[in-house]
């Protein structure tokens, strides 16, 4: 099977994430998309980052009806701090029959050459890159290392929404209605447990 990995903190998972994951799961070269939940990093204390299992639960709830989307907690069990290359190596050992690719926003591609062992990632895995904002498509080729690399495919027909988890957290903390920003089970999960009632000012806090 050809599996596209979509990494994120998903704090919480919102419709922007779901639209990308669902769209990419229908790409002709991808059979399934796994949403890989990044665990809490003990070296980076972030006050508004919910516990790993809560964020994983929300991802599971959000995608429960989608056979092509799966939630993955693979990184919860790896040594921290963890690098993407270790996750890929681990997955490849665990599922030798499967082929793993990465689904990345263009913002991530710009700094990709700073990732640990990025050459090894690129040599062994495909990257599917989508523009984060409409104007990104033009700047995708800024990084010369990646121009026309055979393992990189820029997917331009992706409907990208300008929302982020920090925006959603701020809305929740302000008591705003988030029914169109979050899928129904995720909103229910959050409401039932009174989550995100405080908002950290810094992005990602
Ligand atoms: P935060 O605001 O807390 O940083 P986020 O939603 O930007 O959250 P993650 O939960 O880590 O970030 O997102 C997972 C991945 O999804 C990241 O690679 C991020 O670039 C991407 N992403 C986030 N929001 C969107 C969106 N609206 N459309 C497309 N991709 C998104």
PDB file of C-alpha atoms and ligand atoms in Angstrom:
ATOM      1  CA  UNK A   1       0.000   0.000   0.000  1.00  0.00           C
ATOM      2  CA  UNK A   2       1.120   3.574  -0.697  1.00  0.00           C
ATOM      3  CA  UNK A   3       0.733   5.636   2.458  1.00  0.00           C
ATOM      4  CA  UNK A   4       1.010   9.400   2.679  1.00  0.00           C
ATOM      5  CA  UNK A   5       2.054  10.644   6.110  1.00  0.00           C
ATOM      6  CA  UNK A   6       0.640  13.909   7.327  1.00  0.00           C
ATOM      7  CA  UNK A   7       2.387  15.024  10.518  1.00  0.00           C
ATOM      8  CA  UNK A   8       0.992  17.507  12.981  1.00  0.00           C
ATOM      9  CA  UNK A   9       0.364  18.395  16.580  1.00  0.00           C
ATOM     10  CA  UNK A  10      -3.360  18.517  15.763  1.00  0.00           C
ATOM     11  CA  UNK A  11      -4.027  20.703  18.788  1.00  0.00           C
ATOM     12  CA  UNK A  12      -6.861  20.338  17.828  1.00  0.00           C
ATOM     13  CA  UNK A  13      -7.412  18.796  14.398  1.00  0.00           C
ATOM     14  CA  UNK A  14      -9.476  21.246  12.333  1.00  0.00           C
ATOM     15  CA  UNK A  15     -11.213  21.241   8.958  1.00  0.00           C
ATOM     16  CA  UNK A  16      -8.112  22.701   7.251  1.00  0.00           C
ATOM     17  CA  UNK A  17      -6.201  19.528   8.177  1.00  0.00           C
ATOM     18  CA  UNK A  18      -9.095  17.258   7.226  1.00  0.00           C
ATOM     19  CA  UNK A  19      -9.549  18.831   3.808  1.00  0.00           C
ATOM     20  CA  UNK A  20      -5.870  18.307   2.980  1.00  0.00           C
ATOM     21  CA  UNK A  21      -5.785  14.737   4.318  1.00  0.00           C
ATOM     22  CA  UNK A  22      -8.951  13.750   2.508  1.00  0.00           C
ATOM     23  CA  UNK A  23      -7.876  15.423  -0.717  1.00  0.00           C
ATOM     24  CA  UNK A  24      -4.463  13.736  -0.667  1.00  0.00           C
ATOM     25  CA  UNK A  25      -6.029  10.338   0.100  1.00  0.00           C
ATOM     26  CA  UNK A  26      -7.656  10.619  -3.325  1.00  0.00           C
ATOM     27  CA  UNK A  27      -4.390  11.339  -5.118  1.00  0.00           C
ATOM     28  CA  UNK A  28      -3.837   8.597  -7.711  1.00  0.00           C
ATOM     29  CA  UNK A  29      -0.486   7.614  -6.153  1.00  0.00           C
ATOM     30  CA  UNK A  30      -1.741   7.460  -2.545  1.00  0.00           C
ATOM     31  CA  UNK A  31      -3.944   4.711  -1.067  1.00  0.00           C
ATOM     32  CA  UNK A  32      -4.191   5.932   2.509  1.00  0.00           C
ATOM     33  CA  UNK A  33      -3.247   8.999   4.497  1.00  0.00           C
ATOM     34  CA  UNK A  34      -2.052   8.528   8.065  1.00  0.00           C
ATOM     35  CA  UNK A  35      -2.331  11.496  10.374  1.00  0.00           C
ATOM     36  CA  UNK A  36       0.724  11.147  12.575  1.00  0.00           C
ATOM     37  CA  UNK A  37       0.225  12.884  15.901  1.00  0.00           C
ATOM     38  CA  UNK A  38       3.405  14.552  17.155  1.00  0.00           C
ATOM     39  CA  UNK A  39       3.813  13.856  20.884  1.00  0.00           C
ATOM     40  CA  UNK A  40       4.610  16.417  23.491  1.00  0.00           C
ATOM     41  CA  UNK A  41       8.322  17.201  23.459  1.00  0.00           C
ATOM     42  CA  UNK A  42       9.677  17.343  27.038  1.00  0.00           C
ATOM     43  CA  UNK A  43      12.370  19.788  25.847  1.00  0.00           C
ATOM     44  CA  UNK A  44       9.763  22.255  24.619  1.00  0.00           C
ATOM     45  CA  UNK A  45       7.246  23.000  27.329  1.00  0.00           C
ATOM     46  CA  UNK A  46       4.061  24.272  25.736  1.00  0.00           C
ATOM     47  CA  UNK A  47       1.300  25.150  28.110  1.00  0.00           C
ATOM     48  CA  UNK A  48      -1.643  24.848  25.734  1.00  0.00           C
ATOM     49  CA  UNK A  49      -0.511  21.642  24.046  1.00  0.00           C
ATOM     50  CA  UNK A  50      -3.077  19.091  25.139  1.00  0.00           C
ATOM     51  CA  UNK A  51      -1.985  15.661  26.338  1.00  0.00           C
ATOM     52  CA  UNK A  52      -0.963  13.301  23.557  1.00  0.00           C
ATOM     53  CA  UNK A  53      -3.839  10.871  24.060  1.00  0.00           C
ATOM     54  CA  UNK A  54      -6.459  13.649  23.897  1.00  0.00           C
ATOM     55  CA  UNK A  55      -5.120  14.949  20.586  1.00  0.00           C
ATOM     56  CA  UNK A  56      -4.957  11.396  19.252  1.00  0.00           C
ATOM     57  CA  UNK A  57      -8.553  10.739  20.364  1.00  0.00           C
ATOM     58  CA  UNK A  58      -9.726  13.839  18.522  1.00  0.00           C
ATOM     59  CA  UNK A  59      -7.949  12.776  15.324  1.00  0.00           C
ATOM     60  CA  UNK A  60      -9.559   9.331  15.615  1.00  0.00           C
ATOM     61  CA  UNK A  61     -12.989  10.861  16.214  1.00  0.00           C
ATOM     62  CA  UNK A  62     -12.586  13.250  13.291  1.00  0.00           C
ATOM     63  CA  UNK A  63     -11.794  10.541  10.746  1.00  0.00           C
ATOM     64  CA  UNK A  64     -13.745   7.561  12.043  1.00  0.00           C
ATOM     65  CA  UNK A  65     -15.967   7.423   8.981  1.00  0.00           C
ATOM     66  CA  UNK A  66     -13.147   7.728   6.421  1.00  0.00           C
ATOM     67  CA  UNK A  67     -11.687   4.378   5.370  1.00  0.00           C
ATOM     68  CA  UNK A  68      -8.713   6.060   3.662  1.00  0.00           C
ATOM     69  CA  UNK A  69      -7.652   8.068   6.689  1.00  0.00           C
ATOM     70  CA  UNK A  70      -5.937   6.600   9.765  1.00  0.00           C
ATOM     71  CA  UNK A  71      -4.644   8.101  12.995  1.00  0.00           C
ATOM     72  CA  UNK A  72      -1.132   7.113  13.996  1.00  0.00           C
ATOM     73  CA  UNK A  73       0.503   7.291  17.420  1.00  0.00           C
ATOM     74  CA  UNK A  74       3.740   5.787  16.121  1.00  0.00           C
ATOM     75  CA  UNK A  75       5.816   8.715  17.407  1.00  0.00           C
ATOM     76  CA  UNK A  76       4.512   8.322  20.966  1.00  0.00           C
ATOM     77  CA  UNK A  77       6.696   5.262  21.329  1.00  0.00           C
ATOM     78  CA  UNK A  78       9.893   6.596  19.788  1.00  0.00           C
ATOM     79  CA  UNK A  79      12.823   8.137  21.634  1.00  0.00           C
ATOM     80  CA  UNK A  80      12.470  11.903  22.160  1.00  0.00           C
ATOM     81  CA  UNK A  81      13.331  14.273  20.665  1.00  0.00           C
ATOM     82  CA  UNK A  82      12.352  12.406  17.555  1.00  0.00           C
ATOM     83  CA  UNK A  83      13.327  13.054  13.948  1.00  0.00           C
ATOM     84  CA  UNK A  84      11.138  12.319  10.931  1.00  0.00           C
ATOM     85  CA  UNK A  85      13.820  10.030   9.531  1.00  0.00           C
ATOM     86  CA  UNK A  86      13.522   7.796  12.623  1.00  0.00           C
ATOM     87  CA  UNK A  87       9.756   7.613  12.220  1.00  0.00           C
ATOM     88  CA  UNK A  88      10.145   6.677   8.571  1.00  0.00           C
ATOM     89  CA  UNK A  89      12.781   4.052   9.335  1.00  0.00           C
ATOM     90  CA  UNK A  90      10.634   2.620  12.086  1.00  0.00           C
ATOM     91  CA  UNK A  91       7.530   2.472   9.879  1.00  0.00           C
ATOM     92  CA  UNK A  92       9.439   0.916   7.016  1.00  0.00           C
ATOM     93  CA  UNK A  93      10.742  -1.827   9.326  1.00  0.00           C
ATOM     94  CA  UNK A  94       7.318  -2.426  10.796  1.00  0.00           C
ATOM     95  CA  UNK A  95       5.508  -2.412   7.448  1.00  0.00           C
ATOM     96  CA  UNK A  96       8.082  -3.570   4.881  1.00  0.00           C
ATOM     97  CA  UNK A  97       5.432  -4.120   2.188  1.00  0.00           C
ATOM     98  CA  UNK A  98       4.215  -0.542   2.323  1.00  0.00           C
ATOM     99  CA  UNK A  99       5.614   2.580   0.737  1.00  0.00           C
ATOM    100  CA  UNK A 100       5.662   5.780   2.798  1.00  0.00           C
ATOM    101  CA  UNK A 101       5.604   9.304   1.454  1.00  0.00           C
ATOM    102  CA  UNK A 102       5.343  12.699   3.168  1.00  0.00           C
ATOM    103  CA  UNK A 103       2.619  15.279   2.695  1.00  0.00           C
ATOM    104  CA  UNK A 104       3.999  18.729   3.425  1.00  0.00           C
ATOM    105  CA  UNK A 105       2.861  22.316   3.243  1.00  0.00           C
ATOM    106  CA  UNK A 106       5.114  24.521   1.125  1.00  0.00           C
ATOM    107  CA  UNK A 107       6.213  26.314   4.302  1.00  0.00           C
ATOM    108  CA  UNK A 108       7.809  23.052   5.467  1.00  0.00           C
ATOM    109  CA  UNK A 109       9.552  22.488   2.157  1.00  0.00           C
ATOM    110  CA  UNK A 110      11.319  25.820   2.440  1.00  0.00           C
ATOM    111  CA  UNK A 111      13.138  24.652   5.561  1.00  0.00           C
ATOM    112  CA  UNK A 112      13.348  21.008   4.546  1.00  0.00           C
ATOM    113  CA  UNK A 113      17.107  21.193   3.937  1.00  0.00           C
ATOM    114  CA  UNK A 114      17.499  21.826   7.690  1.00  0.00           C
ATOM    115  CA  UNK A 115      15.768  18.589   8.658  1.00  0.00           C
ATOM    116  CA  UNK A 116      17.972  15.907  10.156  1.00  0.00           C
ATOM    117  CA  UNK A 117      19.124  13.553   7.367  1.00  0.00           C
ATOM    118  CA  UNK A 118      16.903  15.222   4.792  1.00  0.00           C
ATOM    119  CA  UNK A 119      18.963  13.747   1.944  1.00  0.00           C
ATOM    120  CA  UNK A 120      18.146  10.254   3.144  1.00  0.00           C
ATOM    121  CA  UNK A 121      14.452  11.115   3.425  1.00  0.00           C
ATOM    122  CA  UNK A 122      14.388  12.480  -0.093  1.00  0.00           C
ATOM    123  CA  UNK A 123      16.367   9.585  -1.536  1.00  0.00           C
ATOM    124  CA  UNK A 124      13.938   7.002  -0.186  1.00  0.00           C
ATOM    125  CA  UNK A 125      10.554   8.720  -0.006  1.00  0.00           C
ATOM    126  CA  UNK A 126       8.316  10.862  -2.142  1.00  0.00           C
ATOM    127  CA  UNK A 127       7.232  14.305  -0.960  1.00  0.00           C
ATOM    128  CA  UNK A 128       3.835  15.698  -1.887  1.00  0.00           C
ATOM    129  CA  UNK A 129       3.885  19.426  -1.368  1.00  0.00           C
ATOM    130  CA  UNK A 130       0.818  21.654  -1.289  1.00  0.00           C
ATOM    131  CA  UNK A 131       0.748  25.457  -1.181  1.00  0.00           C
ATOM    132  CA  UNK A 132      -0.247  26.801   2.255  1.00  0.00           C
ATOM    133  CA  UNK A 133      -1.608  29.970   0.691  1.00  0.00           C
ATOM    134  CA  UNK A 134      -2.449  30.694  -2.947  1.00  0.00           C
ATOM    135  CA  UNK A 135       0.706  32.804  -3.446  1.00  0.00           C
ATOM    136  CA  UNK A 136       2.899  29.902  -2.280  1.00  0.00           C
ATOM    137  CA  UNK A 137       2.745  28.132  -5.629  1.00  0.00           C
ATOM    138  CA  UNK A 138       5.021  30.767  -7.166  1.00  0.00           C
ATOM    139  CA  UNK A 139       7.570  30.618  -4.363  1.00  0.00           C
ATOM    140  CA  UNK A 140       7.785  26.833  -4.152  1.00  0.00           C
ATOM    141  CA  UNK A 141      10.862  26.771  -6.330  1.00  0.00           C
ATOM    142  CA  UNK A 142      12.763  29.269  -4.213  1.00  0.00           C
ATOM    143  CA  UNK A 143      14.839  26.495  -2.741  1.00  0.00           C
ATOM    144  CA  UNK A 144      17.079  25.399  -5.623  1.00  0.00           C
ATOM    145  CA  UNK A 145      17.828  22.009  -4.083  1.00  0.00           C
ATOM    146  CA  UNK A 146      14.283  20.973  -4.762  1.00  0.00           C
ATOM    147  CA  UNK A 147      13.652  22.283  -8.243  1.00  0.00           C
ATOM    148  CA  UNK A 148      12.292  19.418 -10.279  1.00  0.00           C
ATOM    149  CA  UNK A 149      13.508  16.754  -7.900  1.00  0.00           C
ATOM    150  CA  UNK A 150      12.038  13.464  -9.086  1.00  0.00           C
ATOM    151  CA  UNK A 151      10.747  12.618  -5.625  1.00  0.00           C
ATOM    152  CA  UNK A 152       8.914  15.901  -5.116  1.00  0.00           C
ATOM    153  CA  UNK A 153       5.476  16.500  -6.502  1.00  0.00           C
ATOM    154  CA  UNK A 154       3.808  19.851  -6.062  1.00  0.00           C
ATOM    155  CA  UNK A 155       0.080  19.330  -5.761  1.00  0.00           C
ATOM    156  CA  UNK A 156      -1.609  22.551  -6.752  1.00  0.00           C
ATOM    157  CA  UNK A 157      -5.281  21.620  -6.885  1.00  0.00           C
ATOM    158  CA  UNK A 158      -5.594  21.546  -3.092  1.00  0.00           C
ATOM    159  CA  UNK A 159      -8.222  23.668  -1.385  1.00  0.00           C
ATOM    160  CA  UNK A 160      -6.264  25.324   1.411  1.00  0.00           C
ATOM    161  CA  UNK A 161      -8.131  27.149   4.155  1.00  0.00           C
ATOM    162  CA  UNK A 162      -6.481  29.995   5.991  1.00  0.00           C
ATOM    163  CA  UNK A 163      -7.111  28.587   9.456  1.00  0.00           C
ATOM    164  CA  UNK A 164      -4.712  27.248  12.038  1.00  0.00           C
ATOM    165  CA  UNK A 165      -5.101  25.365  15.284  1.00  0.00           C
ATOM    166  CA  UNK A 166      -3.954  28.459  17.204  1.00  0.00           C
ATOM    167  CA  UNK A 167      -6.778  30.445  15.615  1.00  0.00           C
ATOM    168  CA  UNK A 168      -9.253  27.721  16.573  1.00  0.00           C
ATOM    169  CA  UNK A 169      -7.915  27.662  20.150  1.00  0.00           C
ATOM    170  CA  UNK A 170      -8.349  31.422  20.402  1.00  0.00           C
ATOM    171  CA  UNK A 171     -11.916  31.170  19.143  1.00  0.00           C
ATOM    172  CA  UNK A 172     -12.699  28.414  21.635  1.00  0.00           C
ATOM    173  CA  UNK A 173     -11.170  30.355  24.510  1.00  0.00           C
ATOM    174  CA  UNK A 174     -13.262  33.368  23.532  1.00  0.00           C
ATOM    175  CA  UNK A 175     -16.380  31.214  23.657  1.00  0.00           C
ATOM    176  CA  UNK A 176     -17.032  31.587  19.913  1.00  0.00           C
ATOM    177  CA  UNK A 177     -18.992  29.063  17.883  1.00  0.00           C
ATOM    178  CA  UNK A 178     -16.498  26.754  16.127  1.00  0.00           C
ATOM    179  CA  UNK A 179     -18.973  24.413  14.459  1.00  0.00           C
ATOM    180  CA  UNK A 180     -17.660  25.174  10.976  1.00  0.00           C
ATOM    181  CA  UNK A 181     -13.990  25.059  11.965  1.00  0.00           C
ATOM    182  CA  UNK A 182     -14.043  21.669  13.647  1.00  0.00           C
ATOM    183  CA  UNK A 183     -15.790  18.464  12.699  1.00  0.00           C
ATOM    184  CA  UNK A 184     -18.806  17.653  14.845  1.00  0.00           C
ATOM    185  CA  UNK A 185     -17.277  14.842  16.958  1.00  0.00           C
ATOM    186  CA  UNK A 186     -14.185  16.952  17.657  1.00  0.00           C
ATOM    187  CA  UNK A 187     -16.249  19.915  18.798  1.00  0.00           C
ATOM    188  CA  UNK A 188     -18.298  17.612  21.014  1.00  0.00           C
ATOM    189  CA  UNK A 189     -15.127  16.069  22.470  1.00  0.00           C
ATOM    190  CA  UNK A 190     -13.803  19.534  23.311  1.00  0.00           C
ATOM    191  CA  UNK A 191     -17.089  20.846  24.691  1.00  0.00           C
ATOM    192  CA  UNK A 192     -17.755  17.773  26.845  1.00  0.00           C
ATOM    193  CA  UNK A 193     -14.345  18.104  28.496  1.00  0.00           C
ATOM    194  CA  UNK A 194     -14.185  21.916  28.625  1.00  0.00           C
ATOM    195  CA  UNK A 195     -10.903  21.896  26.714  1.00  0.00           C
ATOM    196  CA  UNK A 196      -9.081  24.984  25.387  1.00  0.00           C
ATOM    197  CA  UNK A 197     -10.754  27.406  27.711  1.00  0.00           C
ATOM    198  CA  UNK A 198      -7.506  29.317  28.129  1.00  0.00           C
ATOM    199  CA  UNK A 199      -5.464  30.630  25.247  1.00  0.00           C
ATOM    200  CA  UNK A 200      -1.674  31.082  25.199  1.00  0.00           C
ATOM    201  CA  UNK A 201      -0.734  34.163  23.195  1.00  0.00           C
ATOM    202  CA  UNK A 202       2.248  32.713  21.448  1.00  0.00           C
ATOM    203  CA  UNK A 203       1.551  30.552  18.391  1.00  0.00           C
ATOM    204  CA  UNK A 204       1.694  26.897  19.327  1.00  0.00           C
ATOM    205  CA  UNK A 205       1.793  27.561  23.069  1.00  0.00           C
TER     206      UNK A 205
HETATM  207  P1  LIG B   1      -0.768  25.708  15.283  1.00  0.00           P
HETATM  208  O1  LIG B   1      -1.555  26.929  14.943  1.00  0.00           O
HETATM  209  O2  LIG B   1      -1.022  25.169  16.653  1.00  0.00           O
HETATM  210  O3  LIG B   1       0.701  25.810  14.947  1.00  0.00           O
HETATM  211  P2  LIG B   1      -1.410  24.246  12.841  1.00  0.00           P
HETATM  212  O4  LIG B   1      -2.816  23.886  12.519  1.00  0.00           O
HETATM  213  O5  LIG B   1      -0.750  25.311  11.991  1.00  0.00           O
HETATM  214  O6  LIG B   1      -1.366  24.552  14.370  1.00  0.00           O
HETATM  215  P3  LIG B   1      -0.380  21.507  13.006  1.00  0.00           P
HETATM  216  O7  LIG B   1      -1.520  20.998  13.808  1.00  0.00           O
HETATM  217  O8  LIG B   1       0.962  21.074  13.476  1.00  0.00           O
HETATM  218  O9  LIG B   1      -0.348  23.068  12.825  1.00  0.00           O
HETATM  219  O10 LIG B   1      -0.627  21.143  11.496  1.00  0.00           O
HETATM  220  C1  LIG B   1      -0.231  19.947  10.906  1.00  0.00           C
HETATM  221  C2  LIG B   1       0.184  20.220   9.495  1.00  0.00           C
HETATM  222  O11 LIG B   1      -0.904  20.797   8.794  1.00  0.00           O
HETATM  223  C3  LIG B   1       1.340  21.228   9.405  1.00  0.00           C
HETATM  224  O12 LIG B   1       2.255  20.750   8.455  1.00  0.00           O
HETATM  225  C4  LIG B   1       0.699  22.498   8.931  1.00  0.00           C
HETATM  226  O13 LIG B   1       1.589  23.181   8.051  1.00  0.00           O
HETATM  227  C5  LIG B   1      -0.534  21.984   8.180  1.00  0.00           C
HETATM  228  N1  LIG B   1      -1.680  22.877   8.259  1.00  0.00           N
HETATM  229  C6  LIG B   1      -2.146  23.538   9.308  1.00  0.00           C
HETATM  230  N2  LIG B   1      -3.243  24.252   9.018  1.00  0.00           N
HETATM  231  C7  LIG B   1      -3.486  24.035   7.720  1.00  0.00           C
HETATM  232  C8  LIG B   1      -4.477  24.516   6.791  1.00  0.00           C
HETATM  233  N3  LIG B   1      -5.431  25.372   7.154  1.00  0.00           N
HETATM  234  N4  LIG B   1      -4.413  24.079   5.527  1.00  0.00           N
HETATM  235  C9  LIG B   1      -3.437  23.229   5.167  1.00  0.00           C
HETATM  236  N5  LIG B   1      -2.478  22.755   5.970  1.00  0.00           N
HETATM  237  C10 LIG B   1      -2.489  23.148   7.236  1.00  0.00           C
END
